Amino acid sequence: MDHSESIRLMAAEKYLLGELTPEARDQFEEHFFGCQECALDVRAGAALVEHSKVVLSEPVAVAPAREAAPAPARPGWFAWLRPAFAVPLLALLAVMGYQNLVTYPKLKGEVAMVNQPQILASASLINANTRGAGRTVVSARQGEPFLLFLDIPTETKFTSYVAELDGPGGSAEWSLTIPAETTKDMVPIRVPADHHAAGMYTLVVRGVDSSGGKSFEIGRYPFELQIRN
């Protein structure tokens, strides 16, 4: 799935609503890992959904019952603002206020940063898979992306490759599908600007064959992430 198809299908919205088919969901996930615009759409939508759940889950105070008062001769301008309508309206206003005051300014800042030229921290993992090789160190600022350069040994039996980043605790943080044709040259991998903890990481690369999609580990590339001010 390319970016134009993602926009046409409204894939980010349908992804968050669970309306994509399993095949389309996998294709979109593969796409937005490398697409800043779609990744921001997903993050903004997820933040909006979570905030809406919080607002709508708050209990509503119910006033004690009172004796019915005589109805006014004419309804006032705000007679439509009954509790049945006021609660959803207030929730909607709260969500809109959160969007305008928090979500949108933050996303605008992120988009502006992405669109500006940057000098990113980087490291070459070409020799990190070799025994006796020195320790590879990446020195990056917290919350900023960095680049890893990788040389994947290609084999004709593999139709694609999967790179998985394992964190200091050993659990996978994300995975990325790499088409076989891109491995003819050195592969640059942009690590997203998440709040990574300092420590040892391992980029595990597996080859995927054409017979049922079985994967075979072909290399482990350890590196140390250092967070600088």
PDB file of C-alpha atoms in Angstrom:
ATOM      1  CA  MET A   1       0.000   0.000   0.000  1.00  0.00           C
ATOM      2  CA  ASP A   2       1.446   3.383  -1.022  1.00  0.00           C
ATOM      3  CA  HIS A   3       0.612   6.798   0.444  1.00  0.00           C
ATOM      4  CA  SER A   4      -1.912   7.821  -2.213  1.00  0.00           C
ATOM      5  CA  GLU A   5      -3.859   4.588  -1.761  1.00  0.00           C
ATOM      6  CA  SER A   6      -3.773   5.050   2.025  1.00  0.00           C
ATOM      7  CA  ILE A   7      -5.306   8.529   1.676  1.00  0.00           C
ATOM      8  CA  ARG A   8      -7.912   7.325  -0.835  1.00  0.00           C
ATOM      9  CA  LEU A   9      -9.022   4.454   1.416  1.00  0.00           C
ATOM     10  CA  MET A  10      -8.935   6.607   4.575  1.00  0.00           C
ATOM     11  CA  ALA A  11      -6.803   3.801   5.951  1.00  0.00           C
ATOM     12  CA  ALA A  12      -5.744   5.606   9.147  1.00  0.00           C
ATOM     13  CA  GLU A  13      -9.346   6.163  10.247  1.00  0.00           C
ATOM     14  CA  LYS A  14     -10.458   2.634   9.305  1.00  0.00           C
ATOM     15  CA  TYR A  15      -7.369   1.185  11.026  1.00  0.00           C
ATOM     16  CA  LEU A  16      -8.293   2.841  14.331  1.00  0.00           C
ATOM     17  CA  LEU A  17     -11.941   1.786  13.956  1.00  0.00           C
ATOM     18  CA  GLY A  18     -10.996  -1.818  13.139  1.00  0.00           C
ATOM     19  CA  GLU A  19     -12.695  -1.660   9.744  1.00  0.00           C
ATOM     20  CA  LEU A  20      -9.749  -2.866   7.615  1.00  0.00           C
ATOM     21  CA  THR A  21      -9.501  -6.436   6.407  1.00  0.00           C
ATOM     22  CA  PRO A  22      -6.581  -8.414   7.907  1.00  0.00           C
ATOM     23  CA  GLU A  23      -4.688  -8.140   4.611  1.00  0.00           C
ATOM     24  CA  ALA A  24      -5.288  -4.377   4.319  1.00  0.00           C
ATOM     25  CA  ARG A  25      -4.364  -3.888   7.982  1.00  0.00           C
ATOM     26  CA  ASP A  26      -1.014  -5.652   7.462  1.00  0.00           C
ATOM     27  CA  GLN A  27      -0.326  -3.589   4.337  1.00  0.00           C
ATOM     28  CA  PHE A  28      -1.165  -0.325   6.122  1.00  0.00           C
ATOM     29  CA  GLU A  29       0.990  -1.197   9.138  1.00  0.00           C
ATOM     30  CA  GLU A  30       3.882  -1.924   6.799  1.00  0.00           C
ATOM     31  CA  HIS A  31       3.284   1.437   5.088  1.00  0.00           C
ATOM     32  CA  PHE A  32       2.956   3.738   8.107  1.00  0.00           C
ATOM     33  CA  PHE A  33       6.140   2.412   9.720  1.00  0.00           C
ATOM     34  CA  GLY A  34       7.966   4.319   6.988  1.00  0.00           C
ATOM     35  CA  CYS A  35       5.492   7.159   6.373  1.00  0.00           C
ATOM     36  CA  GLN A  36       5.692  10.090   8.777  1.00  0.00           C
ATOM     37  CA  GLU A  37       2.366  11.601   7.691  1.00  0.00           C
ATOM     38  CA  CYS A  38       0.345   8.398   8.174  1.00  0.00           C
ATOM     39  CA  ALA A  39       2.142   7.643  11.444  1.00  0.00           C
ATOM     40  CA  LEU A  40       1.129  11.088  12.753  1.00  0.00           C
ATOM     41  CA  ASP A  41      -2.467  10.500  11.624  1.00  0.00           C
ATOM     42  CA  VAL A  42      -2.576   7.218  13.560  1.00  0.00           C
ATOM     43  CA  ARG A  43      -1.006   8.760  16.672  1.00  0.00           C
ATOM     44  CA  ALA A  44      -3.394  11.725  16.607  1.00  0.00           C
ATOM     45  CA  GLY A  45      -6.413   9.509  16.104  1.00  0.00           C
ATOM     46  CA  ALA A  46      -5.345   7.149  18.898  1.00  0.00           C
ATOM     47  CA  ALA A  47      -4.835  10.095  21.272  1.00  0.00           C
ATOM     48  CA  LEU A  48      -8.288  11.459  20.394  1.00  0.00           C
ATOM     49  CA  VAL A  49      -9.950   8.085  20.941  1.00  0.00           C
ATOM     50  CA  GLU A  50      -8.271   7.579  24.323  1.00  0.00           C
ATOM     51  CA  HIS A  51      -9.161  11.090  25.481  1.00  0.00           C
ATOM     52  CA  SER A  52     -12.753  10.656  24.349  1.00  0.00           C
ATOM     53  CA  LYS A  53     -13.005   7.448  26.392  1.00  0.00           C
ATOM     54  CA  VAL A  54     -11.799   9.292  29.493  1.00  0.00           C
ATOM     55  CA  VAL A  55     -14.221  12.190  29.021  1.00  0.00           C
ATOM     56  CA  LEU A  56     -17.227  10.010  28.255  1.00  0.00           C
ATOM     57  CA  SER A  57     -16.511   7.635  31.151  1.00  0.00           C
ATOM     58  CA  GLU A  58     -16.700  10.363  33.791  1.00  0.00           C
ATOM     59  CA  PRO A  59     -19.801  10.027  36.011  1.00  0.00           C
ATOM     60  CA  VAL A  60     -22.571  12.554  35.569  1.00  0.00           C
ATOM     61  CA  ALA A  61     -24.039  14.114  38.702  1.00  0.00           C
ATOM     62  CA  VAL A  62     -27.798  13.666  38.893  1.00  0.00           C
ATOM     63  CA  ALA A  63     -29.767  16.292  40.796  1.00  0.00           C
ATOM     64  CA  PRO A  64     -32.266  15.028  43.398  1.00  0.00           C
ATOM     65  CA  ALA A  65     -35.845  14.820  42.266  1.00  0.00           C
ATOM     66  CA  ARG A  66     -37.932  17.900  42.857  1.00  0.00           C
ATOM     67  CA  GLU A  67     -41.586  18.633  42.620  1.00  0.00           C
ATOM     68  CA  ALA A  68     -42.614  19.462  39.136  1.00  0.00           C
ATOM     69  CA  ALA A  69     -42.702  23.190  38.551  1.00  0.00           C
ATOM     70  CA  PRO A  70     -45.275  24.822  36.314  1.00  0.00           C
ATOM     71  CA  ALA A  71     -44.115  24.883  32.719  1.00  0.00           C
ATOM     72  CA  PRO A  72     -43.122  28.326  31.446  1.00  0.00           C
ATOM     73  CA  ALA A  73     -45.376  29.979  28.963  1.00  0.00           C
ATOM     74  CA  ARG A  74     -42.633  30.001  26.326  1.00  0.00           C
ATOM     75  CA  PRO A  75     -39.390  28.012  26.239  1.00  0.00           C
ATOM     76  CA  GLY A  76     -36.289  30.153  26.651  1.00  0.00           C
ATOM     77  CA  TRP A  77     -33.328  30.299  24.319  1.00  0.00           C
ATOM     78  CA  PHE A  78     -31.494  27.595  26.335  1.00  0.00           C
ATOM     79  CA  ALA A  79     -34.429  25.240  26.852  1.00  0.00           C
ATOM     80  CA  TRP A  80     -32.834  22.808  24.395  1.00  0.00           C
ATOM     81  CA  LEU A  81     -29.840  22.443  26.739  1.00  0.00           C
ATOM     82  CA  ARG A  82     -31.415  19.613  28.735  1.00  0.00           C
ATOM     83  CA  PRO A  83     -29.170  17.063  30.522  1.00  0.00           C
ATOM     84  CA  ALA A  84     -29.753  14.471  27.801  1.00  0.00           C
ATOM     85  CA  PHE A  85     -28.164  16.840  25.298  1.00  0.00           C
ATOM     86  CA  ALA A  86     -25.828  18.748  27.584  1.00  0.00           C
ATOM     87  CA  VAL A  87     -23.626  15.788  28.601  1.00  0.00           C
ATOM     88  CA  PRO A  88     -22.690  14.655  25.055  1.00  0.00           C
ATOM     89  CA  LEU A  89     -22.303  18.296  24.027  1.00  0.00           C
ATOM     90  CA  LEU A  90     -19.937  19.053  26.907  1.00  0.00           C
ATOM     91  CA  ALA A  91     -17.955  15.901  26.135  1.00  0.00           C
ATOM     92  CA  LEU A  92     -17.677  16.946  22.496  1.00  0.00           C
ATOM     93  CA  LEU A  93     -16.561  20.447  23.488  1.00  0.00           C
ATOM     94  CA  ALA A  94     -13.959  18.957  25.832  1.00  0.00           C
ATOM     95  CA  VAL A  95     -12.576  16.755  23.066  1.00  0.00           C
ATOM     96  CA  MET A  96     -12.480  19.669  20.628  1.00  0.00           C
ATOM     97  CA  GLY A  97     -10.715  21.824  23.212  1.00  0.00           C
ATOM     98  CA  TYR A  98      -8.142  19.108  23.849  1.00  0.00           C
ATOM     99  CA  GLN A  99      -7.529  18.815  20.117  1.00  0.00           C
ATOM    100  CA  ASN A 100      -7.086  22.557  19.620  1.00  0.00           C
ATOM    101  CA  LEU A 101      -4.982  23.180  22.728  1.00  0.00           C
ATOM    102  CA  VAL A 102      -2.852  20.032  22.929  1.00  0.00           C
ATOM    103  CA  THR A 103      -3.050  17.586  20.036  1.00  0.00           C
ATOM    104  CA  TYR A 104      -2.947  19.912  17.024  1.00  0.00           C
ATOM    105  CA  PRO A 105      -0.144  22.221  18.274  1.00  0.00           C
ATOM    106  CA  LYS A 106       1.960  19.190  19.171  1.00  0.00           C
ATOM    107  CA  LEU A 107       1.382  17.571  15.772  1.00  0.00           C
ATOM    108  CA  LYS A 108       2.099  20.830  13.954  1.00  0.00           C
ATOM    109  CA  GLY A 109       5.407  21.024  15.791  1.00  0.00           C
ATOM    110  CA  GLU A 110       6.233  17.419  14.883  1.00  0.00           C
ATOM    111  CA  VAL A 111       5.331  17.952  11.223  1.00  0.00           C
ATOM    112  CA  ALA A 112       7.417  21.136  11.121  1.00  0.00           C
ATOM    113  CA  MET A 113      10.366  19.245  12.570  1.00  0.00           C
ATOM    114  CA  VAL A 114       9.977  16.408  10.047  1.00  0.00           C
ATOM    115  CA  ASN A 115       9.836  18.878   7.137  1.00  0.00           C
ATOM    116  CA  GLN A 116      12.974  20.708   8.258  1.00  0.00           C
ATOM    117  CA  PRO A 117      16.499  19.519   7.354  1.00  0.00           C
ATOM    118  CA  GLN A 118      17.995  17.620  10.265  1.00  0.00           C
ATOM    119  CA  ILE A 119      21.322  16.157  11.295  1.00  0.00           C
ATOM    120  CA  LEU A 120      20.412  12.776  12.748  1.00  0.00           C
ATOM    121  CA  ALA A 121      22.507  10.549  14.944  1.00  0.00           C
ATOM    122  CA  SER A 122      23.536   7.436  13.015  1.00  0.00           C
ATOM    123  CA  ALA A 123      25.547   4.258  13.312  1.00  0.00           C
ATOM    124  CA  SER A 124      26.715   1.549  10.932  1.00  0.00           C
ATOM    125  CA  LEU A 125      25.814  -2.007  11.906  1.00  0.00           C
ATOM    126  CA  ILE A 126      27.632  -3.519   8.933  1.00  0.00           C
ATOM    127  CA  ASN A 127      30.295  -5.148  11.108  1.00  0.00           C
ATOM    128  CA  ALA A 128      28.198  -5.518  14.268  1.00  0.00           C
ATOM    129  CA  ASN A 129      27.218  -9.074  13.256  1.00  0.00           C
ATOM    130  CA  THR A 130      30.870 -10.144  13.142  1.00  0.00           C
ATOM    131  CA  ARG A 131      32.509 -11.861  16.095  1.00  0.00           C
ATOM    132  CA  GLY A 132      35.231  -9.803  17.664  1.00  0.00           C
ATOM    133  CA  ALA A 133      33.860  -6.556  16.242  1.00  0.00           C
ATOM    134  CA  GLY A 134      33.972  -3.532  18.555  1.00  0.00           C
ATOM    135  CA  ARG A 135      30.861  -2.312  20.316  1.00  0.00           C
ATOM    136  CA  THR A 136      28.640  -0.102  18.177  1.00  0.00           C
ATOM    137  CA  VAL A 137      27.359   2.991  19.992  1.00  0.00           C
ATOM    138  CA  VAL A 138      24.527   5.335  18.974  1.00  0.00           C
ATOM    139  CA  SER A 139      24.468   8.679  20.810  1.00  0.00           C
ATOM    140  CA  ALA A 140      21.082  10.380  20.308  1.00  0.00           C
ATOM    141  CA  ARG A 141      18.901  12.928  22.076  1.00  0.00           C
ATOM    142  CA  GLN A 142      15.790  11.725  23.856  1.00  0.00           C
ATOM    143  CA  GLY A 143      12.717  11.855  21.625  1.00  0.00           C
ATOM    144  CA  GLU A 144      14.682  12.233  18.362  1.00  0.00           C
ATOM    145  CA  PRO A 145      14.961   9.660  15.573  1.00  0.00           C
ATOM    146  CA  PHE A 146      18.251   8.126  14.517  1.00  0.00           C
ATOM    147  CA  LEU A 147      19.559   6.098  11.578  1.00  0.00           C
ATOM    148  CA  LEU A 148      20.976   2.582  11.431  1.00  0.00           C
ATOM    149  CA  PHE A 149      22.865   1.453   8.316  1.00  0.00           C
ATOM    150  CA  LEU A 150      22.680  -2.256   7.597  1.00  0.00           C
ATOM    151  CA  ASP A 151      24.193  -4.600   5.041  1.00  0.00           C
ATOM    152  CA  ILE A 152      21.903  -7.626   4.704  1.00  0.00           C
ATOM    153  CA  PRO A 153      23.419 -10.771   3.164  1.00  0.00           C
ATOM    154  CA  THR A 154      20.951 -11.636   0.410  1.00  0.00           C
ATOM    155  CA  GLU A 155      19.880 -15.093  -0.698  1.00  0.00           C
ATOM    156  CA  THR A 156      17.721 -15.954  -3.691  1.00  0.00           C
ATOM    157  CA  LYS A 157      15.391 -18.154  -1.621  1.00  0.00           C
ATOM    158  CA  PHE A 158      14.182 -15.154   0.384  1.00  0.00           C
ATOM    159  CA  THR A 159      11.438 -12.980  -1.087  1.00  0.00           C
ATOM    160  CA  SER A 160      11.637 -10.381   1.701  1.00  0.00           C
ATOM    161  CA  TYR A 161      13.266  -9.711   5.046  1.00  0.00           C
ATOM    162  CA  VAL A 162      12.020  -8.608   8.472  1.00  0.00           C
ATOM    163  CA  ALA A 163      14.043  -6.425  10.837  1.00  0.00           C
ATOM    164  CA  GLU A 164      12.957  -6.519  14.484  1.00  0.00           C
ATOM    165  CA  LEU A 165      14.302  -4.226  17.187  1.00  0.00           C
ATOM    166  CA  ASP A 166      14.657  -5.882  20.594  1.00  0.00           C
ATOM    167  CA  GLY A 167      14.974  -3.524  23.558  1.00  0.00           C
ATOM    168  CA  PRO A 168      17.166  -3.763  26.660  1.00  0.00           C
ATOM    169  CA  GLY A 169      14.608  -6.058  28.300  1.00  0.00           C
ATOM    170  CA  GLY A 170      14.636  -8.450  25.353  1.00  0.00           C
ATOM    171  CA  SER A 171      11.103  -7.670  24.140  1.00  0.00           C
ATOM    172  CA  ALA A 172      10.420  -6.568  20.567  1.00  0.00           C
ATOM    173  CA  GLU A 173       9.712  -2.836  20.171  1.00  0.00           C
ATOM    174  CA  TRP A 174       8.801  -2.882  16.475  1.00  0.00           C
ATOM    175  CA  SER A 175       9.389  -4.783  13.259  1.00  0.00           C
ATOM    176  CA  LEU A 176       9.873  -3.635   9.685  1.00  0.00           C
ATOM    177  CA  THR A 177       9.380  -5.539   6.425  1.00  0.00           C
ATOM    178  CA  ILE A 178      12.239  -4.995   3.958  1.00  0.00           C
ATOM    179  CA  PRO A 179      11.639  -5.851   0.281  1.00  0.00           C
ATOM    180  CA  ALA A 180      14.303  -8.111  -1.205  1.00  0.00           C
ATOM    181  CA  GLU A 181      15.196  -5.652  -3.979  1.00  0.00           C
ATOM    182  CA  THR A 182      16.284  -2.995  -1.472  1.00  0.00           C
ATOM    183  CA  THR A 183      18.958  -5.247   0.029  1.00  0.00           C
ATOM    184  CA  LYS A 184      21.170  -5.003  -3.043  1.00  0.00           C
ATOM    185  CA  ASP A 185      22.666  -1.891  -1.473  1.00  0.00           C
ATOM    186  CA  MET A 186      23.223  -0.738   2.079  1.00  0.00           C
ATOM    187  CA  VAL A 187      19.854  -0.431   3.856  1.00  0.00           C
ATOM    188  CA  PRO A 188      19.202   2.731   5.940  1.00  0.00           C
ATOM    189  CA  ILE A 189      16.645   2.212   8.716  1.00  0.00           C
ATOM    190  CA  ARG A 190      15.142   5.244  10.438  1.00  0.00           C
ATOM    191  CA  VAL A 191      14.343   4.421  14.072  1.00  0.00           C
ATOM    192  CA  PRO A 192      11.215   6.390  15.126  1.00  0.00           C
ATOM    193  CA  ALA A 193      11.473   9.216  17.659  1.00  0.00           C
ATOM    194  CA  ASP A 194      10.069   7.272  20.606  1.00  0.00           C
ATOM    195  CA  HIS A 195      11.295   7.718  24.157  1.00  0.00           C
ATOM    196  CA  HIS A 196      13.842   4.914  24.073  1.00  0.00           C
ATOM    197  CA  ALA A 197      15.672   3.991  27.245  1.00  0.00           C
ATOM    198  CA  ALA A 198      19.452   3.926  27.219  1.00  0.00           C
ATOM    199  CA  GLY A 199      20.943   0.434  27.049  1.00  0.00           C
ATOM    200  CA  MET A 200      21.781  -2.441  24.745  1.00  0.00           C
ATOM    201  CA  TYR A 201      19.544  -3.110  21.738  1.00  0.00           C
ATOM    202  CA  THR A 202      19.637  -5.821  19.085  1.00  0.00           C
ATOM    203  CA  LEU A 203      18.386  -5.547  15.523  1.00  0.00           C
ATOM    204  CA  VAL A 204      17.394  -9.080  14.491  1.00  0.00           C
ATOM    205  CA  VAL A 205      17.097  -9.745  10.744  1.00  0.00           C
ATOM    206  CA  ARG A 206      15.155 -12.698   9.348  1.00  0.00           C
ATOM    207  CA  GLY A 207      14.685 -13.870   5.785  1.00  0.00           C
ATOM    208  CA  VAL A 208      11.198 -14.826   4.603  1.00  0.00           C
ATOM    209  CA  ASP A 209      10.898 -17.500   1.911  1.00  0.00           C
ATOM    210  CA  SER A 210       8.147 -17.973  -0.630  1.00  0.00           C
ATOM    211  CA  SER A 211       6.904 -21.327   0.724  1.00  0.00           C
ATOM    212  CA  GLY A 212       4.327 -20.320   3.278  1.00  0.00           C
ATOM    213  CA  GLY A 213       6.146 -17.295   4.593  1.00  0.00           C
ATOM    214  CA  LYS A 214       8.555 -19.119   6.943  1.00  0.00           C
ATOM    215  CA  SER A 215      11.269 -16.904   8.393  1.00  0.00           C
ATOM    216  CA  PHE A 216      14.875 -17.776   9.167  1.00  0.00           C
ATOM    217  CA  GLU A 217      17.201 -15.712  11.315  1.00  0.00           C
ATOM    218  CA  ILE A 218      20.213 -14.566   9.323  1.00  0.00           C
ATOM    219  CA  GLY A 219      21.827 -12.015  11.616  1.00  0.00           C
ATOM    220  CA  ARG A 220      21.864 -10.177  14.949  1.00  0.00           C
ATOM    221  CA  TYR A 221      23.222  -6.649  15.125  1.00  0.00           C
ATOM    222  CA  PRO A 222      23.718  -5.394  18.701  1.00  0.00           C
ATOM    223  CA  PHE A 223      24.337  -1.748  19.543  1.00  0.00           C
ATOM    224  CA  GLU A 224      24.326   0.467  22.602  1.00  0.00           C
ATOM    225  CA  LEU A 225      22.024   3.474  22.733  1.00  0.00           C
ATOM    226  CA  GLN A 226      23.315   6.403  24.769  1.00  0.00           C
ATOM    227  CA  ILE A 227      20.973   9.317  25.530  1.00  0.00           C
ATOM    228  CA  ARG A 228      22.612  12.724  25.532  1.00  0.00           C
ATOM    229  CA  ASN A 229      21.294  16.133  26.596  1.00  0.00           C
TER     230      ASN A 229
END
